[in-house]
């Protein structure tokens, strides 16, 4: 499906097809819909992986049992939980305090998934202020999917700077509002990502578009430029 949920399904399909181990990070959780959907997609593919243990084909059993994805993946969600931070992009859609949602709303939704034993972490505050906390949880780990649902250039730039240390070949970037601001390269996520690519040691290529303004990118190279 060409929806946010469909984008997460396709992304986890890529991860499990390649047996790429890494955490999920979401910048801009809001009410938690995408965060919960991602966990459910992950659990669906994890169930598929375990089903391969009883395959009638020996090679499938060996691949499944040797997969790094049998190890524990963490889900990290970052948000101010006070709406949009102050910014200078002059959009009435993304003005200060827009998209306000309390952290308790997300926590209540996550409580329903408590029996799944998926390890989740929520970080309340502007991204730059919760960076150290995230770094502690991600220490010696990599990311497989990063969902940037933070809309504006300032927040997206902060998120990209924070997460760069944990990128690997195969990491997927999901920019939920990549074509916001009328797809103007001078604003929003487009500007943030283009600025990031100028100094990053990683190369990305377009993967697929989704929903109304979303764009996925795939990390394909990690050599220094």
mmCIF file of C-alpha atoms in Angstrom:
data_model
loop_
_atom_site.group_PDB
_atom_site.id
_atom_site.type_symbol
_atom_site.label_atom_id
_atom_site.label_comp_id
_atom_site.label_asym_id
_atom_site.label_seq_id
_atom_site.Cartn_x
_atom_site.Cartn_y
_atom_site.Cartn_z
ATOM 1 C CA UNK A 1 0.000 0.000 0.000
ATOM 2 C CA UNK A 2 1.186 3.523 -0.792
ATOM 3 C CA UNK A 3 0.640 4.668 2.798
ATOM 4 C CA UNK A 4 2.818 5.366 5.818
ATOM 5 C CA UNK A 5 2.008 1.893 7.091
ATOM 6 C CA UNK A 6 2.826 0.437 3.687
ATOM 7 C CA UNK A 7 6.165 2.258 3.703
ATOM 8 C CA UNK A 8 7.030 0.677 7.044
ATOM 9 C CA UNK A 9 6.006 -2.756 5.759
ATOM 10 C CA UNK A 10 8.193 -2.374 2.690
ATOM 11 C CA UNK A 11 11.085 -1.112 4.809
ATOM 12 C CA UNK A 12 10.948 -4.021 7.249
ATOM 13 C CA UNK A 13 10.626 -6.357 4.282
ATOM 14 C CA UNK A 14 13.912 -4.983 2.974
ATOM 15 C CA UNK A 15 15.542 -5.391 6.385
ATOM 16 C CA UNK A 16 14.432 -8.989 6.860
ATOM 17 C CA UNK A 17 15.180 -9.965 3.262
ATOM 18 C CA UNK A 18 18.752 -8.792 3.777
ATOM 19 C CA UNK A 19 18.980 -9.887 7.437
ATOM 20 C CA UNK A 20 20.250 -6.430 8.339
ATOM 21 C CA UNK A 21 20.433 -5.949 12.086
ATOM 22 C CA UNK A 22 19.776 -2.498 13.508
ATOM 23 C CA UNK A 23 17.458 -0.473 15.721
ATOM 24 C CA UNK A 24 14.454 1.584 14.649
ATOM 25 C CA UNK A 25 14.516 5.312 15.427
ATOM 26 C CA UNK A 26 11.648 7.742 14.921
ATOM 27 C CA UNK A 27 12.087 11.507 15.159
ATOM 28 C CA UNK A 28 8.644 13.037 15.691
ATOM 29 C CA UNK A 29 6.360 10.473 17.321
ATOM 30 C CA UNK A 30 3.243 12.666 17.762
ATOM 31 C CA UNK A 31 0.442 10.286 18.873
ATOM 32 C CA UNK A 32 2.449 7.162 18.120
ATOM 33 C CA UNK A 33 0.612 5.738 15.107
ATOM 34 C CA UNK A 34 3.708 5.140 12.969
ATOM 35 C CA UNK A 35 5.753 4.047 15.965
ATOM 36 C CA UNK A 36 3.173 1.368 16.838
ATOM 37 C CA UNK A 37 2.767 0.370 13.180
ATOM 38 C CA UNK A 38 6.520 -0.125 12.885
ATOM 39 C CA UNK A 39 6.595 -2.391 15.920
ATOM 40 C CA UNK A 40 3.707 -4.445 14.528
ATOM 41 C CA UNK A 41 5.387 -4.747 11.111
ATOM 42 C CA UNK A 42 8.591 -5.860 12.806
ATOM 43 C CA UNK A 43 6.714 -8.485 14.843
ATOM 44 C CA UNK A 44 5.024 -9.753 11.692
ATOM 45 C CA UNK A 45 8.369 -10.311 9.952
ATOM 46 C CA UNK A 46 9.931 -11.709 13.128
ATOM 47 C CA UNK A 47 7.137 -14.303 13.203
ATOM 48 C CA UNK A 48 7.897 -15.127 9.567
ATOM 49 C CA UNK A 49 11.596 -15.571 10.423
ATOM 50 C CA UNK A 50 10.767 -18.024 13.207
ATOM 51 C CA UNK A 51 8.460 -19.948 10.877
ATOM 52 C CA UNK A 52 11.482 -20.659 8.688
ATOM 53 C CA UNK A 53 12.942 -22.792 11.484
ATOM 54 C CA UNK A 54 10.514 -25.565 10.516
ATOM 55 C CA UNK A 55 10.867 -25.208 6.749
ATOM 56 C CA UNK A 56 11.128 -28.369 4.650
ATOM 57 C CA UNK A 57 14.179 -26.798 2.971
ATOM 58 C CA UNK A 58 17.393 -27.153 4.934
ATOM 59 C CA UNK A 59 18.992 -23.994 3.553
ATOM 60 C CA UNK A 60 16.073 -21.856 4.776
ATOM 61 C CA UNK A 61 16.462 -23.272 8.272
ATOM 62 C CA UNK A 62 20.176 -22.473 8.306
ATOM 63 C CA UNK A 63 19.651 -18.921 7.048
ATOM 64 C CA UNK A 64 16.895 -18.256 9.591
ATOM 65 C CA UNK A 65 18.789 -19.657 12.557
ATOM 66 C CA UNK A 66 21.955 -17.749 11.663
ATOM 67 C CA UNK A 67 20.135 -14.455 11.123
ATOM 68 C CA UNK A 68 21.271 -11.505 13.257
ATOM 69 C CA UNK A 69 17.596 -10.566 13.443
ATOM 70 C CA UNK A 70 17.096 -13.248 16.056
ATOM 71 C CA UNK A 71 18.787 -10.777 18.401
ATOM 72 C CA UNK A 72 16.875 -8.015 20.179
ATOM 73 C CA UNK A 73 16.049 -4.838 18.279
ATOM 74 C CA UNK A 74 15.267 -1.618 20.170
ATOM 75 C CA UNK A 75 12.675 0.978 19.162
ATOM 76 C CA UNK A 76 13.491 4.613 19.944
ATOM 77 C CA UNK A 77 10.943 7.438 19.716
ATOM 78 C CA UNK A 78 11.883 11.099 20.101
ATOM 79 C CA UNK A 79 9.460 14.001 20.433
ATOM 80 C CA UNK A 80 9.010 17.221 22.372
ATOM 81 C CA UNK A 81 5.494 16.018 23.249
ATOM 82 C CA UNK A 82 4.717 19.730 23.322
ATOM 83 C CA UNK A 83 4.140 20.223 19.618
ATOM 84 C CA UNK A 84 6.409 21.855 17.053
ATOM 85 C CA UNK A 85 9.402 23.785 18.406
ATOM 86 C CA UNK A 86 9.858 27.434 17.529
ATOM 87 C CA UNK A 87 11.127 27.806 13.943
ATOM 88 C CA UNK A 88 11.631 30.379 11.213
ATOM 89 C CA UNK A 89 10.074 28.569 8.254
ATOM 90 C CA UNK A 90 6.889 30.651 8.386
ATOM 91 C CA UNK A 91 4.500 27.794 7.676
ATOM 92 C CA UNK A 92 1.078 27.972 9.306
ATOM 93 C CA UNK A 93 0.990 24.162 9.125
ATOM 94 C CA UNK A 94 4.207 23.696 11.093
ATOM 95 C CA UNK A 95 3.944 26.678 13.445
ATOM 96 C CA UNK A 96 5.091 26.480 17.063
ATOM 97 C CA UNK A 97 3.060 24.025 19.196
ATOM 98 C CA UNK A 98 1.306 22.449 16.175
ATOM 99 C CA UNK A 99 0.900 18.646 16.397
ATOM 100 C CA UNK A 100 0.725 18.717 20.170
ATOM 101 C CA UNK A 101 0.263 15.314 21.832
ATOM 102 C CA UNK A 102 1.070 14.187 25.359
ATOM 103 C CA UNK A 103 3.635 11.459 25.959
ATOM 104 C CA UNK A 104 1.037 9.525 27.979
ATOM 105 C CA UNK A 105 -0.985 8.924 24.803
ATOM 106 C CA UNK A 106 1.928 7.009 23.285
ATOM 107 C CA UNK A 107 2.738 5.195 26.513
ATOM 108 C CA UNK A 108 -0.844 3.970 26.794
ATOM 109 C CA UNK A 109 -0.689 2.577 23.260
ATOM 110 C CA UNK A 110 2.627 0.891 23.962
ATOM 111 C CA UNK A 111 1.220 -0.761 27.077
ATOM 112 C CA UNK A 112 -1.043 -2.847 24.840
ATOM 113 C CA UNK A 113 2.093 -4.314 23.232
ATOM 114 C CA UNK A 114 3.795 -5.092 26.545
ATOM 115 C CA UNK A 115 3.372 -8.860 26.076
ATOM 116 C CA UNK A 116 5.396 -8.702 22.851
ATOM 117 C CA UNK A 117 8.536 -7.993 24.928
ATOM 118 C CA UNK A 118 9.740 -5.444 22.398
ATOM 119 C CA UNK A 119 12.077 -2.964 24.069
ATOM 120 C CA UNK A 120 10.969 0.632 23.492
ATOM 121 C CA UNK A 121 12.385 3.960 24.638
ATOM 122 C CA UNK A 122 10.752 7.398 24.503
ATOM 123 C CA UNK A 123 12.787 10.588 24.735
ATOM 124 C CA UNK A 124 10.930 13.757 25.689
ATOM 125 C CA UNK A 125 12.357 17.108 24.599
ATOM 126 C CA UNK A 126 13.970 18.756 21.598
ATOM 127 C CA UNK A 127 16.257 16.344 19.772
ATOM 128 C CA UNK A 128 19.488 18.172 20.590
ATOM 129 C CA UNK A 129 18.607 18.082 24.295
ATOM 130 C CA UNK A 130 17.895 14.331 24.365
ATOM 131 C CA UNK A 131 20.883 13.393 22.189
ATOM 132 C CA UNK A 132 23.038 12.166 25.070
ATOM 133 C CA UNK A 133 20.278 9.906 26.354
ATOM 134 C CA UNK A 134 19.787 8.395 22.900
ATOM 135 C CA UNK A 135 23.548 7.964 22.491
ATOM 136 C CA UNK A 136 23.670 5.942 25.690
ATOM 137 C CA UNK A 137 20.971 3.568 24.442
ATOM 138 C CA UNK A 138 22.470 3.273 20.946
ATOM 139 C CA UNK A 139 26.034 2.797 22.142
ATOM 140 C CA UNK A 140 27.800 0.134 20.037
ATOM 141 C CA UNK A 141 24.613 -0.386 17.996
ATOM 142 C CA UNK A 142 23.521 0.536 14.456
ATOM 143 C CA UNK A 143 20.196 1.620 12.976
ATOM 144 C CA UNK A 144 18.282 -0.099 10.195
ATOM 145 C CA UNK A 145 15.330 2.291 9.756
ATOM 146 C CA UNK A 146 15.121 5.970 10.669
ATOM 147 C CA UNK A 147 11.734 7.645 10.357
ATOM 148 C CA UNK A 148 11.969 11.442 10.147
ATOM 149 C CA UNK A 149 8.463 12.710 10.863
ATOM 150 C CA UNK A 150 9.689 16.042 12.165
ATOM 151 C CA UNK A 151 8.664 18.128 9.141
ATOM 152 C CA UNK A 152 10.807 21.260 9.460
ATOM 153 C CA UNK A 153 14.412 21.962 8.444
ATOM 154 C CA UNK A 154 15.732 22.723 11.947
ATOM 155 C CA UNK A 155 14.446 19.542 13.577
ATOM 156 C CA UNK A 156 15.382 17.332 10.621
ATOM 157 C CA UNK A 157 18.905 18.762 10.526
ATOM 158 C CA UNK A 158 19.338 18.061 14.233
ATOM 159 C CA UNK A 159 18.035 14.517 13.772
ATOM 160 C CA UNK A 160 20.367 13.796 10.842
ATOM 161 C CA UNK A 161 23.389 15.070 12.749
ATOM 162 C CA UNK A 162 22.498 12.917 15.759
ATOM 163 C CA UNK A 163 21.890 9.686 13.835
ATOM 164 C CA UNK A 164 24.815 9.799 11.375
ATOM 165 C CA UNK A 165 27.122 7.893 13.744
ATOM 166 C CA UNK A 166 24.788 4.885 13.659
ATOM 167 C CA UNK A 167 24.158 4.566 9.914
ATOM 168 C CA UNK A 168 25.224 1.453 7.997
ATOM 169 C CA UNK A 169 24.971 0.290 4.398
ATOM 170 C CA UNK A 170 21.327 -0.675 3.915
ATOM 171 C CA UNK A 171 19.905 1.802 6.419
ATOM 172 C CA UNK A 172 16.595 3.252 5.264
ATOM 173 C CA UNK A 173 15.663 6.900 5.787
ATOM 174 C CA UNK A 174 11.950 7.692 5.694
ATOM 175 C CA UNK A 175 11.166 11.396 5.284
ATOM 176 C CA UNK A 176 7.454 11.775 5.919
ATOM 177 C CA UNK A 177 7.282 15.358 4.651
ATOM 178 C CA UNK A 178 10.090 15.378 2.104
ATOM 179 C CA UNK A 179 7.821 17.075 -0.440
ATOM 180 C CA UNK A 180 6.308 19.499 2.036
ATOM 181 C CA UNK A 181 6.631 23.233 1.415
ATOM 182 C CA UNK A 182 5.524 22.538 -2.183
ATOM 183 C CA UNK A 183 8.685 20.447 -2.704
ATOM 184 C CA UNK A 184 10.773 23.637 -2.487
ATOM 185 C CA UNK A 185 14.457 22.772 -1.992
ATOM 186 C CA UNK A 186 14.929 25.872 0.153
ATOM 187 C CA UNK A 187 12.781 24.595 3.005
ATOM 188 C CA UNK A 188 11.923 21.692 5.267
ATOM 189 C CA UNK A 189 13.264 18.191 4.965
ATOM 190 C CA UNK A 190 14.544 18.682 1.433
ATOM 191 C CA UNK A 191 16.875 21.465 2.541
ATOM 192 C CA UNK A 192 17.972 19.544 5.648
ATOM 193 C CA UNK A 193 18.814 16.366 3.739
ATOM 194 C CA UNK A 194 20.613 18.123 0.900
ATOM 195 C CA UNK A 195 22.732 20.036 3.403
ATOM 196 C CA UNK A 196 23.483 16.787 5.266
ATOM 197 C CA UNK A 197 24.621 15.002 2.096
ATOM 198 C CA UNK A 198 27.192 17.698 1.319
ATOM 199 C CA UNK A 199 29.245 16.819 4.393
ATOM 200 C CA UNK A 200 28.245 13.213 5.096
ATOM 201 C CA UNK A 201 30.508 10.227 4.421
ATOM 202 C CA UNK A 202 27.461 8.254 3.317
ATOM 203 C CA UNK A 203 25.747 8.043 -0.055
ATOM 204 C CA UNK A 204 21.991 7.592 -0.406
ATOM 205 C CA UNK A 205 19.759 6.901 -3.375
ATOM 206 C CA UNK A 206 16.003 7.241 -3.736
ATOM 207 C CA UNK A 207 14.192 4.062 -2.729
ATOM 208 C CA UNK A 208 10.447 4.729 -3.064
ATOM 209 C CA UNK A 209 7.864 7.471 -2.515
ATOM 210 C CA UNK A 210 4.859 7.002 -0.263
ATOM 211 C CA UNK A 211 1.685 8.602 1.039
ATOM 212 C CA UNK A 212 1.224 12.196 -0.127
ATOM 213 C CA UNK A 213 4.647 13.733 0.429
ATOM 214 C CA UNK A 214 6.915 10.987 1.774
ATOM 215 C CA UNK A 215 10.195 9.799 0.252
ATOM 216 C CA UNK A 216 12.376 6.856 1.281
ATOM 217 C CA UNK A 217 16.144 6.772 0.728
ATOM 218 C CA UNK A 218 18.532 3.836 0.941
ATOM 219 C CA UNK A 219 22.132 4.068 2.148
ATOM 220 C CA UNK A 220 24.263 2.455 -0.562
ATOM 221 C CA UNK A 221 27.801 3.580 0.188
ATOM 222 C CA UNK A 222 29.821 4.461 3.249
ATOM 223 C CA UNK A 223 33.243 5.340 1.859
ATOM 224 C CA UNK A 224 34.648 8.775 2.537
ATOM 225 C CA UNK A 225 34.048 11.318 -0.168
#
